[in-house]
PDB file of C-alpha atoms in Angstrom:
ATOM      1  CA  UNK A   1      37.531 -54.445-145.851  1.00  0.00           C
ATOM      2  CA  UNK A   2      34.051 -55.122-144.240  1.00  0.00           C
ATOM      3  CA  UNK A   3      36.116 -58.212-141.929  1.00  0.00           C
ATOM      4  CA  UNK A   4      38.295 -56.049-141.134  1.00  0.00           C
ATOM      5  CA  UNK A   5      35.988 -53.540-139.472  1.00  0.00           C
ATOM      6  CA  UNK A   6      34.042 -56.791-137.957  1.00  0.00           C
ATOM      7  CA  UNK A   7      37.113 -57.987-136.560  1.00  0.00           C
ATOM      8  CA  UNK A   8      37.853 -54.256-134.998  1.00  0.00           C
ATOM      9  CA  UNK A   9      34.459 -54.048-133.642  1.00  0.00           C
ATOM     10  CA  UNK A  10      34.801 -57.893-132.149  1.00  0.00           C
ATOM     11  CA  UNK A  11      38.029 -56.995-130.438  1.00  0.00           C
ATOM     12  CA  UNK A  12      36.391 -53.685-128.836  1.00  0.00           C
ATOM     13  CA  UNK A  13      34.406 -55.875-127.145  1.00  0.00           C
ATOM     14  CA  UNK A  14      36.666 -57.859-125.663  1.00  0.00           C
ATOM     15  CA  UNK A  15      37.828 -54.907-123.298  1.00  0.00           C
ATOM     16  CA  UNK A  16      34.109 -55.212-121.854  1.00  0.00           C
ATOM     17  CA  UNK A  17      35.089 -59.289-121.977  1.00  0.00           C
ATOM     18  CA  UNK A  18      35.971 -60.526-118.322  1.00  0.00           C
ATOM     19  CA  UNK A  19      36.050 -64.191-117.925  1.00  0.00           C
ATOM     20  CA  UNK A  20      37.217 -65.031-121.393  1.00  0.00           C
ATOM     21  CA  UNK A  21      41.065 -65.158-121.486  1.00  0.00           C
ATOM     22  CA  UNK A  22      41.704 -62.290-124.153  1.00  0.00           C
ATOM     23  CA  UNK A  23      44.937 -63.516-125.645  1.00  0.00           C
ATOM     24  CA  UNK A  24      43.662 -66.898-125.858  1.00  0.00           C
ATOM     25  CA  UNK A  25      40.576 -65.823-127.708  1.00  0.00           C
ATOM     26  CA  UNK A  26      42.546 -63.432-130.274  1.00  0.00           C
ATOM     27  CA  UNK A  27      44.643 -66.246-130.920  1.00  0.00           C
ATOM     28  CA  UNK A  28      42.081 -68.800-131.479  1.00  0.00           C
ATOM     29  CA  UNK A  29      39.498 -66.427-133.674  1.00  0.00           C
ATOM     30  CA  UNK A  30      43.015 -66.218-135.513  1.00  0.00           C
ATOM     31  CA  UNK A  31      43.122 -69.141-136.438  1.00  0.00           C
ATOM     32  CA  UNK A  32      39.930 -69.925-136.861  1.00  0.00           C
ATOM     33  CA  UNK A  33      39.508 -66.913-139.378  1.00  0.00           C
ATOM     34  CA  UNK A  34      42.685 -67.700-141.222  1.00  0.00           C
ATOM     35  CA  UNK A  35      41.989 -70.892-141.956  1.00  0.00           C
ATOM     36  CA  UNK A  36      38.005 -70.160-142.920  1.00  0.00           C
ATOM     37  CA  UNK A  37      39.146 -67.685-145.033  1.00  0.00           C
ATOM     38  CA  UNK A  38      41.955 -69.962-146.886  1.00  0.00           C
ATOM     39  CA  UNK A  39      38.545 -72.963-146.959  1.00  0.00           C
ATOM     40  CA  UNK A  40      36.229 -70.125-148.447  1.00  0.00           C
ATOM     41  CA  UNK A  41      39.245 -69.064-151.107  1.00  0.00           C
ATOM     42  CA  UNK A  42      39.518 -73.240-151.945  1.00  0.00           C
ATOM     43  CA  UNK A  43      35.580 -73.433-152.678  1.00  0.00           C
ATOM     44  CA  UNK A  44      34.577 -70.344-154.219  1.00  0.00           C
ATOM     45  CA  UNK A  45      38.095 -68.747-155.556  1.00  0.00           C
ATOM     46  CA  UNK A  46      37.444 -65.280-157.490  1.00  0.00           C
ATOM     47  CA  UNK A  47      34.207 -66.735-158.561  1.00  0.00           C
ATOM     48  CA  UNK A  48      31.551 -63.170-159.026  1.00  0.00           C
ATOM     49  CA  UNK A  49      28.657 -63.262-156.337  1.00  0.00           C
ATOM     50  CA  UNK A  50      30.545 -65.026-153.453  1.00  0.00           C
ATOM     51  CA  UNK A  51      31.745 -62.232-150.796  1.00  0.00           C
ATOM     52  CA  UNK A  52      33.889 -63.823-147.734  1.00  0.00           C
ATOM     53  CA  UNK A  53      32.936 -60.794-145.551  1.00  0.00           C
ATOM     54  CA  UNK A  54      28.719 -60.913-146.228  1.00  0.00           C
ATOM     55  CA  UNK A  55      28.972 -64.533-145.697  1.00  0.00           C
ATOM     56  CA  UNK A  56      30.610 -64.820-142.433  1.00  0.00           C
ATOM     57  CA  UNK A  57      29.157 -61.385-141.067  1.00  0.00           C
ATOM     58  CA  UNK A  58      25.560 -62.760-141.840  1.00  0.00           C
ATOM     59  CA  UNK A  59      26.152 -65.747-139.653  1.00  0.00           C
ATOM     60  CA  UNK A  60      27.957 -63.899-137.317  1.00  0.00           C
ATOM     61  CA  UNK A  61      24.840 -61.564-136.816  1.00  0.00           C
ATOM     62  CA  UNK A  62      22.520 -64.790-136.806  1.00  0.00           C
ATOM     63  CA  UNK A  63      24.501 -66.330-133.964  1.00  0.00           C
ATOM     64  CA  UNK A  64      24.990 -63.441-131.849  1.00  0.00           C
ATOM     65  CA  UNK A  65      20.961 -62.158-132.282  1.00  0.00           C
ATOM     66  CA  UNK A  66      20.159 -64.138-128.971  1.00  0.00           C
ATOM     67  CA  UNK A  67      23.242 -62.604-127.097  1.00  0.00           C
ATOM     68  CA  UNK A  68      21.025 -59.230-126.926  1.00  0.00           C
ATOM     69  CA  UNK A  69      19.900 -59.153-123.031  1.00  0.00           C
ATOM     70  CA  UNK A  70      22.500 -61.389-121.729  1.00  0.00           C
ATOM     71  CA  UNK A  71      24.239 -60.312-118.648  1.00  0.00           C
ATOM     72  CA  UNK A  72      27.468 -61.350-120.313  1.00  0.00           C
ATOM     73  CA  UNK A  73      26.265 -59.736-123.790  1.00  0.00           C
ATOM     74  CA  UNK A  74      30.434 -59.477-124.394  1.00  0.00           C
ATOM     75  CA  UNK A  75      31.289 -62.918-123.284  1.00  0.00           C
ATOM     76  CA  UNK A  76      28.503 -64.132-125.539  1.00  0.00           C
ATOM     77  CA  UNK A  77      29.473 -62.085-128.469  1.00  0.00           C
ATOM     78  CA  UNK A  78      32.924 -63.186-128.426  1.00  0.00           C
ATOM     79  CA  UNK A  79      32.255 -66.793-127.712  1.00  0.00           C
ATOM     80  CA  UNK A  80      29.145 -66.944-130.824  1.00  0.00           C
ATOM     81  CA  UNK A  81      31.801 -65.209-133.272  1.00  0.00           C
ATOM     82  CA  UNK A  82      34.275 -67.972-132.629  1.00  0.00           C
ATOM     83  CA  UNK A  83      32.419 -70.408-132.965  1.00  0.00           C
ATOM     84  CA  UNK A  84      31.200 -69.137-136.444  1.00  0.00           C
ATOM     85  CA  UNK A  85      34.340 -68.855-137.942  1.00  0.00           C
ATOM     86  CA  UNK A  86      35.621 -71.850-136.182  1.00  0.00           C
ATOM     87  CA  UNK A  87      32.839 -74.072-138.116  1.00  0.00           C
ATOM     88  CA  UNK A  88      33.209 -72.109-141.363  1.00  0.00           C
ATOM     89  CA  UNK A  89      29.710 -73.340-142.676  1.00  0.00           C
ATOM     90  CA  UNK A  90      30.338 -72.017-146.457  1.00  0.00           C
ATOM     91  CA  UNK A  91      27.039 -73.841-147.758  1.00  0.00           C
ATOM     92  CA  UNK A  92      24.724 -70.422-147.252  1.00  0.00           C
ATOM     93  CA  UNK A  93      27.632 -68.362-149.280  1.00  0.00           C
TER      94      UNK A  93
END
């Protein structure tokens, strides 16, 4: 439930968002999140203590810390959470 709201916040951003192609970027985080979310299910399966949402919403916030007092704080946001889910580093979950 928590991605779900991450995902709804990410995507009010990218009304603010002006040089990144918005369909292009929906599509791609996606994908990206589909498939880290179908890695995360292949390592860690129902297994107690491993929570898909804390992991990639910690490294989410680590990644976009440095965005704060960008001019393009949106552009930055959306490009950071990409990124995170399009690397899918499961070793801190």
């Amino acid at each position: 439930m928590r991605s779900i709201l991450i995902i709804a916040m990410v995507i009010g951003w990218i009304a603010q968002a002006g040089a990144i192609d918005r369909n292009k970027w929906i599509e791609q985080t996606a994908r990206a999140s589909k498939a880290c979310l179908a890695k995360f299910r292949q390592k860690f399966g129902e297994a107690k203590g491993h929570n898909y949402a804390d992991c990639v919403t910690d490294q989410n916030n680590r990644a976009v810390d440095t965005c704060t007092g960008n001019s393009e704080f949106a552009n930055c946001v959306l490009e950071r959470t990409l990124r995170v889910l399009e690397v899918c580093d499961l070793s801190g979950c």
